[in-house]
Short mmCIF file of C-alpha atoms in Angstrom, two decimals:
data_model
loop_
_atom_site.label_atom_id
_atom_site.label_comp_id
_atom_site.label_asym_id
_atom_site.label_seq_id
_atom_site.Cartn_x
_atom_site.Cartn_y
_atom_site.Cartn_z
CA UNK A 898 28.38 -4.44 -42.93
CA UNK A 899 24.91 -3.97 -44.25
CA UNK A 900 23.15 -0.81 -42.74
CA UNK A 901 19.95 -1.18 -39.88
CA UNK A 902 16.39 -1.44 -41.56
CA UNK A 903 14.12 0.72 -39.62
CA UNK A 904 11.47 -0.80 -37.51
CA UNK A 905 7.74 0.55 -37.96
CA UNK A 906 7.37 2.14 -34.57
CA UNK A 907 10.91 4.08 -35.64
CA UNK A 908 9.49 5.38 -38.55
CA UNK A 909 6.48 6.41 -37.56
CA UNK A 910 8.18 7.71 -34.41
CA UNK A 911 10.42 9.88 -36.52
CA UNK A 912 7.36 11.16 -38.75
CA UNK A 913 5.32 11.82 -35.66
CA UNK A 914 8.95 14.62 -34.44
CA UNK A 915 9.09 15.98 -37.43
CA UNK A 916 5.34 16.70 -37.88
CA UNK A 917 5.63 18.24 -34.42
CA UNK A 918 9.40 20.01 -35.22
CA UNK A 919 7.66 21.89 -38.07
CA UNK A 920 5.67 23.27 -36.10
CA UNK A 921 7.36 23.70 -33.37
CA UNK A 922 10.05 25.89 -35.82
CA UNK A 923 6.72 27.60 -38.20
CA UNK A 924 5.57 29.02 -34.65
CA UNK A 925 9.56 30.31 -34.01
CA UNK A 926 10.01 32.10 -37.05
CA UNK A 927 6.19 33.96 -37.04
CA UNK A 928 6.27 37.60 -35.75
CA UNK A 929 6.06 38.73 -31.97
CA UNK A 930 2.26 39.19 -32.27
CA UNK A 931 1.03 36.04 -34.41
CA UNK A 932 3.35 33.42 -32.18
CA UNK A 933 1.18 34.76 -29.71
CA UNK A 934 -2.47 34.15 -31.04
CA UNK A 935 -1.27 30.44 -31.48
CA UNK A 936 -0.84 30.21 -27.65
CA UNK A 937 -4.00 31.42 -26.85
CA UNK A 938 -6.87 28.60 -26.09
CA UNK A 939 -9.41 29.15 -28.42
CA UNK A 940 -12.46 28.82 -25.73
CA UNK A 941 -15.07 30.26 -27.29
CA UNK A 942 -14.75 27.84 -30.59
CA UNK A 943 -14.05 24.70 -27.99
CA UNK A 944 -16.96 25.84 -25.60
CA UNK A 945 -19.32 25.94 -29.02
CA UNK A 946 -17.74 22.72 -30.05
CA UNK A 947 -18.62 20.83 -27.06
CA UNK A 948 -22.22 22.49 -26.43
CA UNK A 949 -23.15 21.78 -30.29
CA UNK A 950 -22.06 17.79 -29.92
CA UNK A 951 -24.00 17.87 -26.32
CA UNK A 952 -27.01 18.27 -27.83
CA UNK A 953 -26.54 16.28 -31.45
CA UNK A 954 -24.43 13.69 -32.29
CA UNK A 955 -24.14 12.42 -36.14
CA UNK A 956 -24.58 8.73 -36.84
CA UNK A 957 -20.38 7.62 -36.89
CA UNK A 958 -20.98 8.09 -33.40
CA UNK A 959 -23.04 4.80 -33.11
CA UNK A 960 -20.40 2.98 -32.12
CA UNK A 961 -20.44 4.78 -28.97
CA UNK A 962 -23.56 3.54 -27.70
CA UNK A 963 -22.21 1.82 -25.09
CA UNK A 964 -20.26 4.90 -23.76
CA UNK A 965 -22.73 7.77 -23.84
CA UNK A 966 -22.24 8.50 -20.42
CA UNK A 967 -18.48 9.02 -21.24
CA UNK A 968 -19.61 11.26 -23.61
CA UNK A 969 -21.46 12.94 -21.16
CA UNK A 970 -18.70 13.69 -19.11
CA UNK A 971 -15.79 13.99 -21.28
CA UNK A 972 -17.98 17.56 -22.83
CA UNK A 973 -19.40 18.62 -19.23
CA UNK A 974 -15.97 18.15 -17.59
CA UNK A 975 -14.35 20.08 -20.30
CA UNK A 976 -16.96 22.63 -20.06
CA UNK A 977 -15.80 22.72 -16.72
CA UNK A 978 -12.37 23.47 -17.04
CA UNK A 979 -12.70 26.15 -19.11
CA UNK A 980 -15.15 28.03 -16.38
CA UNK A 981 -18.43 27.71 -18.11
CA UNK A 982 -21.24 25.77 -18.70
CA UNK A 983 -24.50 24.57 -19.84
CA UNK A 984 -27.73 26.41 -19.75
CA UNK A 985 -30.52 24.41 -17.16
CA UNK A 986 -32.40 22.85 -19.64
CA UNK A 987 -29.80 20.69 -21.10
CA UNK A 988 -28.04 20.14 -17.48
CA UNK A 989 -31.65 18.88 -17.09
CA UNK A 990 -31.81 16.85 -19.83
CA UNK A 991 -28.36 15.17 -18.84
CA UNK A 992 -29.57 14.61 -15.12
CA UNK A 993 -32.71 12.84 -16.71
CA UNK A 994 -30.89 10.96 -18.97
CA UNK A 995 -28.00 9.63 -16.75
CA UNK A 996 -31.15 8.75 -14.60
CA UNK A 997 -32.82 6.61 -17.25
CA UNK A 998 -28.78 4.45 -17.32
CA UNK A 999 -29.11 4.14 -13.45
CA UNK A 1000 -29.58 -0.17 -12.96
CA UNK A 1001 -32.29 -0.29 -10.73
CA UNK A 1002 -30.03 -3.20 -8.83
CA UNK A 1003 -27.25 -0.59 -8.98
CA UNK A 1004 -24.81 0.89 -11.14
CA UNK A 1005 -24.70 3.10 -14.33
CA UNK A 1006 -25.19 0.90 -18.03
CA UNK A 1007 -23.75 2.71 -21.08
CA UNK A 1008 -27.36 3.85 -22.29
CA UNK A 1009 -30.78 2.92 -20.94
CA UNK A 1010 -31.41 -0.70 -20.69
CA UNK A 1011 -27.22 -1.41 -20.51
CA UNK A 1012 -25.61 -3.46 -17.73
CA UNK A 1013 -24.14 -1.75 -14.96
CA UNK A 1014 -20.61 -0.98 -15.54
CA UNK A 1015 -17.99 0.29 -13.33
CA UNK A 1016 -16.21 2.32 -16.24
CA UNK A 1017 -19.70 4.26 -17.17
CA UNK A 1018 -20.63 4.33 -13.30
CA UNK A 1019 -17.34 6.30 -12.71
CA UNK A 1020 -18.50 8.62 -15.79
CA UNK A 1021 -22.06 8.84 -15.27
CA UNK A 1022 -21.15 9.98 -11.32
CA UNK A 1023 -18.25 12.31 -12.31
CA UNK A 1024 -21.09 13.80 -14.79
CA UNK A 1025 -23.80 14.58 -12.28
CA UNK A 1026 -20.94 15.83 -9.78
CA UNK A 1027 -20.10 18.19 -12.25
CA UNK A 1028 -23.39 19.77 -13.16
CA UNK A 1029 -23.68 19.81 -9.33
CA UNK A 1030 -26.85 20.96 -7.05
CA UNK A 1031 -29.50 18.78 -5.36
CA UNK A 1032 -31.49 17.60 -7.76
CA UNK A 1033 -28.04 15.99 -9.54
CA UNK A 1034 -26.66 14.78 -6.57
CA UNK A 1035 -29.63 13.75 -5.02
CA UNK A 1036 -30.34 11.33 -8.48
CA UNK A 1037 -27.60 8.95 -7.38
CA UNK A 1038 -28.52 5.76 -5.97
CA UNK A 1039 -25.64 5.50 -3.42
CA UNK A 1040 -26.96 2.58 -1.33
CA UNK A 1041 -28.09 0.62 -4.61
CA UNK A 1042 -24.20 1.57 -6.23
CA UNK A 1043 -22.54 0.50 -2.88
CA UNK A 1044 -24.59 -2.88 -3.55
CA UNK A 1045 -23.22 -3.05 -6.97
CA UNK A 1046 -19.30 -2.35 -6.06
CA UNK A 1047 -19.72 -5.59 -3.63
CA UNK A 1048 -21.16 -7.78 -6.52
CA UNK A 1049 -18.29 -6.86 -8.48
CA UNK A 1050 -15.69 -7.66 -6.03
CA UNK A 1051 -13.70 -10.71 -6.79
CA UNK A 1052 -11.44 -12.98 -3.99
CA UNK A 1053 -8.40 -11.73 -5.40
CA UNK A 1054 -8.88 -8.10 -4.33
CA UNK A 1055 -9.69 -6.66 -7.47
CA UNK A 1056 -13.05 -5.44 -8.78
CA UNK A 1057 -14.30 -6.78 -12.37
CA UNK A 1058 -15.79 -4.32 -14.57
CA UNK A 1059 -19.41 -5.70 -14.86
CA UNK A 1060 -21.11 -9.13 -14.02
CA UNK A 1061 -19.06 -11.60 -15.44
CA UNK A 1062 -15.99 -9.13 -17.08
CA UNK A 1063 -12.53 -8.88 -16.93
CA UNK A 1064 -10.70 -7.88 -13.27
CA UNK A 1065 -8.05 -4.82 -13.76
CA UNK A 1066 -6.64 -2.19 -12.02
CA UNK A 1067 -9.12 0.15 -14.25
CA UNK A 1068 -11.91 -1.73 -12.07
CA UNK A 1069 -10.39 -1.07 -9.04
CA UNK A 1070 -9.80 2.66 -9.39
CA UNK A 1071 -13.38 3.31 -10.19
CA UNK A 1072 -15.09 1.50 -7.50
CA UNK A 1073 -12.35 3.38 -5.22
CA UNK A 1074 -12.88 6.82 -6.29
CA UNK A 1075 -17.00 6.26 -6.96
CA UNK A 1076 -17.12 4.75 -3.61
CA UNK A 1077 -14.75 7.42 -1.89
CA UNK A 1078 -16.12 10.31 -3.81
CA UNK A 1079 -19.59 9.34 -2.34
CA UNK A 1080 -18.91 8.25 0.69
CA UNK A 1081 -19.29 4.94 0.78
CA UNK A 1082 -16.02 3.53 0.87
CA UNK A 1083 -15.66 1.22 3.87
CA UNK A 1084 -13.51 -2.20 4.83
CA UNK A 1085 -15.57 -4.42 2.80
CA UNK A 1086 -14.97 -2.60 -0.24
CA UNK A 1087 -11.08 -1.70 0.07
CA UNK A 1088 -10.15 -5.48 1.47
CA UNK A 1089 -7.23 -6.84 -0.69
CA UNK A 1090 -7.29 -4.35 -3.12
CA UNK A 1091 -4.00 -3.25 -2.10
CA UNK A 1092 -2.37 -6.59 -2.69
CA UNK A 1093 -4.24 -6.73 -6.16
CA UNK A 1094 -2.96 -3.21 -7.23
CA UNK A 1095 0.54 -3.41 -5.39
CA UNK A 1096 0.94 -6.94 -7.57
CA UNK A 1097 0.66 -5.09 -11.12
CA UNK A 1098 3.72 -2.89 -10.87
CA UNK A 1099 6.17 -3.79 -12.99
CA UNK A 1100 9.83 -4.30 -13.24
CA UNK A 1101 9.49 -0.82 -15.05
CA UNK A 1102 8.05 1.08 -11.86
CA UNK A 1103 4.66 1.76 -13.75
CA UNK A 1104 1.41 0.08 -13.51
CA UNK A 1105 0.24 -2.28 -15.39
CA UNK A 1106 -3.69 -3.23 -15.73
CA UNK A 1107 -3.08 -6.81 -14.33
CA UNK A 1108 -0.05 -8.69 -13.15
CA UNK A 1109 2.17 -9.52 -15.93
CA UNK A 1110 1.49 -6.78 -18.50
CA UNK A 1111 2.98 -3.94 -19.49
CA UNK A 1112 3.55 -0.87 -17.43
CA UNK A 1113 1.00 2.06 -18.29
CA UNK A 1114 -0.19 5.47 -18.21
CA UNK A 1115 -3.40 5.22 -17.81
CA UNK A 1116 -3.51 2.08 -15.48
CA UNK A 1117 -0.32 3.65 -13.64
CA UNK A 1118 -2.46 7.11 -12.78
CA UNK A 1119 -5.38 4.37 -11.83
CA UNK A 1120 -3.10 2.43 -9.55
CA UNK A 1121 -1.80 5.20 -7.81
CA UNK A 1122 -4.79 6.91 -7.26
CA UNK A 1123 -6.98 4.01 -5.66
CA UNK A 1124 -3.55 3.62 -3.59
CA UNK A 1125 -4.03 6.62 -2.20
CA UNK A 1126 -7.59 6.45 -1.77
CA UNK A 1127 -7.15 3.24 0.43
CA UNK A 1128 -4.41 4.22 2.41
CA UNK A 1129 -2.05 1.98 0.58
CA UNK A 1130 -0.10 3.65 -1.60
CA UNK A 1131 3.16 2.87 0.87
CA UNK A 1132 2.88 -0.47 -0.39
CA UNK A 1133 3.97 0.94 -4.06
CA UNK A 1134 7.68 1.37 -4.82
CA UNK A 1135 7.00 5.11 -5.09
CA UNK A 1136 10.58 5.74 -6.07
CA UNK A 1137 10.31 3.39 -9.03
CA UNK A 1138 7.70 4.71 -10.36
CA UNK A 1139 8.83 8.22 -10.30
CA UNK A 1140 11.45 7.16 -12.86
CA UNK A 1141 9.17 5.04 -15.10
CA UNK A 1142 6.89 8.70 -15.44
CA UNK A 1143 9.77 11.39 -15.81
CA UNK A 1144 11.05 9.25 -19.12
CA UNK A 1145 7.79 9.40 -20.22
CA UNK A 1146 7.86 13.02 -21.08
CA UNK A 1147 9.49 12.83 -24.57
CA UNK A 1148 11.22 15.12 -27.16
CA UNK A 1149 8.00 16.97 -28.58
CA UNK A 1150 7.46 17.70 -24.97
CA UNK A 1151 4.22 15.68 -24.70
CA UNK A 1152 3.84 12.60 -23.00
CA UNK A 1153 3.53 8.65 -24.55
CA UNK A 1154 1.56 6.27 -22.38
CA UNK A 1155 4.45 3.24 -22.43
CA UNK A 1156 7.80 3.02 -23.58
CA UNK A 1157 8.77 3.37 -26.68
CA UNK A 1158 5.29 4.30 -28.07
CA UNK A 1159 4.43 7.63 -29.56
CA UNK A 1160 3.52 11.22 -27.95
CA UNK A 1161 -0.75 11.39 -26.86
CA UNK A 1162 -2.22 14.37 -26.15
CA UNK A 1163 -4.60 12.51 -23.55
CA UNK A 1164 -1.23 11.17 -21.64
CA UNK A 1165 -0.95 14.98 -20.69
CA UNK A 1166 -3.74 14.00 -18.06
CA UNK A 1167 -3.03 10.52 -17.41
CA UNK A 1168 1.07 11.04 -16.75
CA UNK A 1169 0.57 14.31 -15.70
CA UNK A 1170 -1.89 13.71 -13.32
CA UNK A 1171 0.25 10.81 -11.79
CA UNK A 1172 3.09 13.63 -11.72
CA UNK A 1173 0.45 15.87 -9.48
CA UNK A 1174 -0.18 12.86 -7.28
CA UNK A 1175 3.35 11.88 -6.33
CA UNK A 1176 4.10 15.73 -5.40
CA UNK A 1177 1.89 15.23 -2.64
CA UNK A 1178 3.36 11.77 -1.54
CA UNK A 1179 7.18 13.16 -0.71
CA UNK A 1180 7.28 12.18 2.83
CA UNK A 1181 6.59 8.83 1.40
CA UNK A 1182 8.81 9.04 -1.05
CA UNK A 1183 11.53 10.02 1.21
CA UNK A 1184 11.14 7.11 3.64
CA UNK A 1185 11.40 4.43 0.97
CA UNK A 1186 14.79 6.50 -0.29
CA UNK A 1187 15.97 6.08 3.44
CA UNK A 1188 16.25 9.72 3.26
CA UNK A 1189 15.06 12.61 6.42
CA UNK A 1190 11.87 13.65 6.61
CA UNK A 1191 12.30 17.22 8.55
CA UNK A 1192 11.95 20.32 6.97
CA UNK A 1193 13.62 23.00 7.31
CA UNK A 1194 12.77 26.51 9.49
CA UNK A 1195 10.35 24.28 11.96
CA UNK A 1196 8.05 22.64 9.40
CA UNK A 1197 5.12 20.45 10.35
CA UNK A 1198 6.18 17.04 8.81
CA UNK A 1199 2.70 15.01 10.17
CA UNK A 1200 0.80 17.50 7.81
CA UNK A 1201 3.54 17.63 4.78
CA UNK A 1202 3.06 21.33 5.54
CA UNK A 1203 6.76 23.35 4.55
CA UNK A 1204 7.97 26.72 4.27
CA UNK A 1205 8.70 28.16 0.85
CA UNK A 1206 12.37 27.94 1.35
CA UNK A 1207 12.53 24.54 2.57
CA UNK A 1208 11.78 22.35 -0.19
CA UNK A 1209 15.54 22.28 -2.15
CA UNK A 1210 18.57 24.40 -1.20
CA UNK A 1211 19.28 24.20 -4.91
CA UNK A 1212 16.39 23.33 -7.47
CA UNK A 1213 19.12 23.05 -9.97
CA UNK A 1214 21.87 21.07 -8.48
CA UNK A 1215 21.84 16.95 -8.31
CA UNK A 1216 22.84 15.34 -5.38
CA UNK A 1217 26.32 13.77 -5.74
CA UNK A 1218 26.72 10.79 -6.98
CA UNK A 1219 23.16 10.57 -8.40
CA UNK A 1220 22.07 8.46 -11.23
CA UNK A 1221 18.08 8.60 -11.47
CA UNK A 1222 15.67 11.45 -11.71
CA UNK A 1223 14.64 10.49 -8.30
CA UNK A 1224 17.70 11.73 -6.14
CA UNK A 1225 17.11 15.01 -8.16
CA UNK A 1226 13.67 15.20 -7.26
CA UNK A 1227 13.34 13.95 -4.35
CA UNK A 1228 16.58 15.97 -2.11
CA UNK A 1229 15.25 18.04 0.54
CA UNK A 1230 16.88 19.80 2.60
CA UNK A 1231 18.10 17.62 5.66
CA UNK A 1232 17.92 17.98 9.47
CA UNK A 1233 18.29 16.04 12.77
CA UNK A 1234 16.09 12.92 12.93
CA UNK A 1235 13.79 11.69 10.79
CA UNK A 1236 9.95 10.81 11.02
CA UNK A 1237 8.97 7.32 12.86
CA UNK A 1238 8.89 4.05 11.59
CA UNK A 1239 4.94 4.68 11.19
CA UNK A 1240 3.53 2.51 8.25
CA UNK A 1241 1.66 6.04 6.28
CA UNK A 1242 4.34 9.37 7.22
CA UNK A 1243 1.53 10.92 5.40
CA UNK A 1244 -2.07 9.72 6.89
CA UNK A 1245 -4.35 10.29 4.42
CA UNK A 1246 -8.10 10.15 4.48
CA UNK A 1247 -10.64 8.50 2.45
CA UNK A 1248 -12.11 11.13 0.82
CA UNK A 1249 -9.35 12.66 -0.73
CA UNK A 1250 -10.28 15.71 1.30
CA UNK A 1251 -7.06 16.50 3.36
CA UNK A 1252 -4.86 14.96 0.44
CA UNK A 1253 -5.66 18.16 -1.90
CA UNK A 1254 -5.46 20.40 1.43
CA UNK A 1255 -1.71 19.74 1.51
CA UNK A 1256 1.65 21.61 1.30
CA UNK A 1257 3.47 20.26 -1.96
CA UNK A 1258 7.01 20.51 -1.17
CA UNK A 1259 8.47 18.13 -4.04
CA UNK A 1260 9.86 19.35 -7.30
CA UNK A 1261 7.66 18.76 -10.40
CA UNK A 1262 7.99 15.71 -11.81
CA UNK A 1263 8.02 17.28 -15.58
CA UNK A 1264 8.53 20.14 -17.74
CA UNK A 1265 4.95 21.73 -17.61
CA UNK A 1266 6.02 24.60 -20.46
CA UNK A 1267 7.18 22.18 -22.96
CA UNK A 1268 3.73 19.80 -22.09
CA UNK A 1269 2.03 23.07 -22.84
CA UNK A 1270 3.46 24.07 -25.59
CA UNK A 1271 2.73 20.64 -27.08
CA UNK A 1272 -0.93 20.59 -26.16
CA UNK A 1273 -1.21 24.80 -27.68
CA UNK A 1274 0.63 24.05 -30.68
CA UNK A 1275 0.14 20.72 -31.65
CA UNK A 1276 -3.05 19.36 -29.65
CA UNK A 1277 -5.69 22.67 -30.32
CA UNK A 1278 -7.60 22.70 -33.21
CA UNK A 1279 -9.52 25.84 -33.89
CA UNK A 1280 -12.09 23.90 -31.84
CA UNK A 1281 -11.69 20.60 -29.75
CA UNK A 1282 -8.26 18.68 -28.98
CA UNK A 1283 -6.70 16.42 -30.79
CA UNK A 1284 -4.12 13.09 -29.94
CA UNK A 1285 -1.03 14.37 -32.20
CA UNK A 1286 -1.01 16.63 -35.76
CA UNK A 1287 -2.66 14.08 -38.27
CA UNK A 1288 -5.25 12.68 -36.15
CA UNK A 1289 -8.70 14.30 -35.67
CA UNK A 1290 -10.32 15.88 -32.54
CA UNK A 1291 -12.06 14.40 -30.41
CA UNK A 1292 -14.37 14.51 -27.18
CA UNK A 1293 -11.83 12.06 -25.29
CA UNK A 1294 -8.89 14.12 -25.97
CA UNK A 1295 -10.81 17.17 -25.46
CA UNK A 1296 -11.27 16.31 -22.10
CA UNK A 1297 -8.04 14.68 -21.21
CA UNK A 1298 -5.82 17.19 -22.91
CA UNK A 1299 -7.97 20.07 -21.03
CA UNK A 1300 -7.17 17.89 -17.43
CA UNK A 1301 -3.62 17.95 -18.42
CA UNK A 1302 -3.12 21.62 -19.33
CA UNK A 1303 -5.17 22.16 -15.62
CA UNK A 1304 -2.65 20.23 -13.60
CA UNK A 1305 0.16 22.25 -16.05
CA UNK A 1306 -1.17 25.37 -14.51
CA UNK A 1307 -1.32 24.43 -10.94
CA UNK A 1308 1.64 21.45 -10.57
CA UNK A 1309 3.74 24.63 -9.85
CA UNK A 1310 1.96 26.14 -6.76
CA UNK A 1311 2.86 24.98 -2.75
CA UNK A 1312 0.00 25.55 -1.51
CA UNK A 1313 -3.58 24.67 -2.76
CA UNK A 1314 -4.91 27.90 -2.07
CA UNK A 1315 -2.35 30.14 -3.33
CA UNK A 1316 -3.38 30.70 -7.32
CA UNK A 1317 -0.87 30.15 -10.51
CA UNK A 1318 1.32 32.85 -11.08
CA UNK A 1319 1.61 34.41 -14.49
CA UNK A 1320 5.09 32.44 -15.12
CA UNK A 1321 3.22 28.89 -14.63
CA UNK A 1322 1.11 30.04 -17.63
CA UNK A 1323 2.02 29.31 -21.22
CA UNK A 1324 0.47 32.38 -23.13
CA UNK A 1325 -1.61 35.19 -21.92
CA UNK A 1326 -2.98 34.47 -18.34
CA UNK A 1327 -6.38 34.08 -19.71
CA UNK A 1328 -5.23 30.67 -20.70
CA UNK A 1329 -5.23 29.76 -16.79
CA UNK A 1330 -8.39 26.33 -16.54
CA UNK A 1331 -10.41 25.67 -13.62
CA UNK A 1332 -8.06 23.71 -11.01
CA UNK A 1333 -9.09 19.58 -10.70
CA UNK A 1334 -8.67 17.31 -8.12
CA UNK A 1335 -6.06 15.17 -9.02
CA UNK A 1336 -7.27 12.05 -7.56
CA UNK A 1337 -10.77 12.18 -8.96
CA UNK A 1338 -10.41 14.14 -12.21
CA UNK A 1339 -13.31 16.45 -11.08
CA UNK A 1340 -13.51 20.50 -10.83
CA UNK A 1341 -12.04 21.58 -7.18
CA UNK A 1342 -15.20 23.35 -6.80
CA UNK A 1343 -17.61 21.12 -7.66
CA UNK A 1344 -15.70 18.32 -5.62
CA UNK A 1345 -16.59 20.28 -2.50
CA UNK A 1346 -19.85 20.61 -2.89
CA UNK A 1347 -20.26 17.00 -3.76
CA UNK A 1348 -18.13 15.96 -0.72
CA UNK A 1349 -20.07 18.38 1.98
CA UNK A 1350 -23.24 17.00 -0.14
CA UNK A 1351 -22.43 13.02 0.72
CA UNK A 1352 -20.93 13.61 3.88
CA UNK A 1353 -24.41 15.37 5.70
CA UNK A 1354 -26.60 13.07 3.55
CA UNK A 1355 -28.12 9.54 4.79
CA UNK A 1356 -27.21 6.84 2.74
#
């Protein structure tokens, strides 16, 4: 019988473990003291890193002249997260120059002079959200954007991603969160994009960026999150999709975007954050498993709120009979009657503002130590983040490998305003990033003050 010839994606699967394993067992075998330098986050060196490229960018970066705005936000954001900042003039200079992208028929162009784009709008607004105050806030042309979303809305639901471009779920998640983030998210705008977004899961139980492809990370946390935002996540086969994300978590503890592809740093945000989302959703959850939706000890089920002792009676033990991550995830602890046949257990609102406000009584959805671990050993550079060892940081993965080791820190906590403890923190507890909303990718703080901003402001 003639032996199996290894497919590419194999081998360059089993390169990509045992680049990872050897450092995985270097780390192991160092003493006490230097195993745990290497799982400190080197802030200072990524803080200079990001500030330096802020300012100057060297001409390879050319091609990106279409996506300056992203670049705008992938360094503020990250800046961010590590609880620091810019100094005024260049939080000036990035107001003034997100300004100069601004369409004056609404919308944010990947450099002055661009078309509007929903991708850059989502960037440019997350940017000015995060350097925060009036004079940021106050730049953005919400009636003029609010114009823009409707020009881009197509008959089938979905939103295309500029005049005349390609309809995906990617389109529909930022007009959602733009819209909802501002405060402009009404009827008109949300109208079928349920049945658009609803129509790209796949047999899988991810998302996929339009019906018939393949089921994604980043299009799955895009899905879900616009779901939410409309009040239609119900519609998604929640349980499904829980099992499609728990097997994406593979054996160098990081996360690949679709099956069968390799470990990406940025998938650390894009899985992870639809990991945060679903914790959030378990009363949902539980109705589409047929399952109770009481807590125990005289919980509030129409607020998700529970008791610390009422989420599992045994974190550790599987329901019997179970053969899917979800029954092990998603047992509670059963009483009497269940909830109503209501079509949202969970009302949500369009802001996202009560949805972060929550109780989390689900089990996380993946190992957040070994995602850590990954993203301090094998992620870090001495400054900026990186896909995978071999590849070369980046401001992207910066960013989304930063989001990820966020929601790492704070997918263990209950309750939104109780802080990480030191056991939900890989390394010292210095380590411990600025908390994000999960829906919106933005700093919990400076998601506030945007929302109390657009909330008293005319339109």
């Amino acid at each position: 019988m003639e032996s199996m010839v290894a497919t590419k994606s194999q081998e360059e699967q089993w390169m990509v473990q045992d680049q990872v394993f050897r450092i995985y067992d270097l780390i192991c075998n160092l003493p006490p003291h230097a195993q745990s330098v290497n799982f400190e986050i080197r802030r200072d060196n990524h803080v200079e890193y990001l500030t330096k490229s802020l300012k100057q960018l060297g001409p390879n970066f050319a091609v990106l002249d279409a996506n300056r705005p992203w670049l705008c936000y992938w360094i503020i954001h990250s800046i961010a997260l590590m609880g620091d900042g810019v100094d005024d003039k260049l939080e000036n200079d990035v107001v003034e120059f997100l300004n100069r992208c601004q369409d004056l028929n609404g919308g944010y162009g990947g450099g002055p002079g661009q078309m509007p784009h929903l991708a850059t709008t989502y960037a440019a607004v997350n940017t000015l959200i995060t350097v925060g105050g009036d004079i940021s806030l106050s730049s953005i042309n919400r009636k003029n954007i609010y114009e823009f979303f409707l020009r881009m809305k197509d008959k089938s639901g979905g939103f295309r991603m500029h005049d005349g471009g390609e309809i995906d779920v990617r389109a529909c998640y930022t007009a959602i969160s733009v819209a909802s983030v501002l405060n402009i998210l009404d009827d008109r705008l949300i109208e079928n994009v349920g049945d658009y977004i609803s129509s790209c899961q796949t047999y899988e139980g991810g998302i996929a960026g339009e019906p018939g492809s393949e089921a994604h990370g980043g299009y799955t946390f895009c899905g879900l999150a616009a779901m939410v935002l409309i009040n239609d996540v119900h519609r998604l086969n929640l349980p499904s999709l829980i099992n499609w994300v728990v097997f994406r978590q593979g054996v160098e503890c990081g996360f690949q975007g679709r099956t069968n592809k390799l470990v990406d740093g940025c998938y650390s945000f894009w899985q992870g954050g639809t990991a945060a989302i679903i914790q959030r959703l378990h009363l949902i959850v539980n109705k589409q498993l047929g399952l109770p939706y009481a807590f125990k000890h005289g919980s509030s089920v129409e607020t998700g709120k529970c008791s610390a002792d009422s989420d599992f009676a045994d974190r550790d033990q599987v329901s019997e009979g179970a053969s899917s991550p979800v029954n092990d995830v998603c047992r509670l602890e059963q009483e009497g009657a269940g909830i109503s046949n209501a079509s949202h257990p969970m009302e949500l609102t369009k802001n996202g503002d009560n949805f972060i406000r929550g109780h989390i009584c689900m089990r996380p959805l993946f190992n957040s130590m070994a995602l850590q671990q990954y993203i301090l050993l094998c992620s870090q550079e001495e400054a900026g983040f990186r896909d995978k060892p071999g590849k070369h940081r980046d401001h992207y993965h910066t960013c989304y490998v930063l989001s990820g080791l966020s929601i790492c820190h704070y997918i263990g906590i209950q309750n939104a305003d109780s802080p990480p403890l030191p056991r939900d923190i890989l390394g010292p507890y210095s380590n411990l990033l600025e908390p994000v909303h999960p829906l919106y990718n933005i700093v919990l703080d400076k998601y506030y003050e945007a929302h109390e901003f657009f909330v008293r402001s005319q339109l």
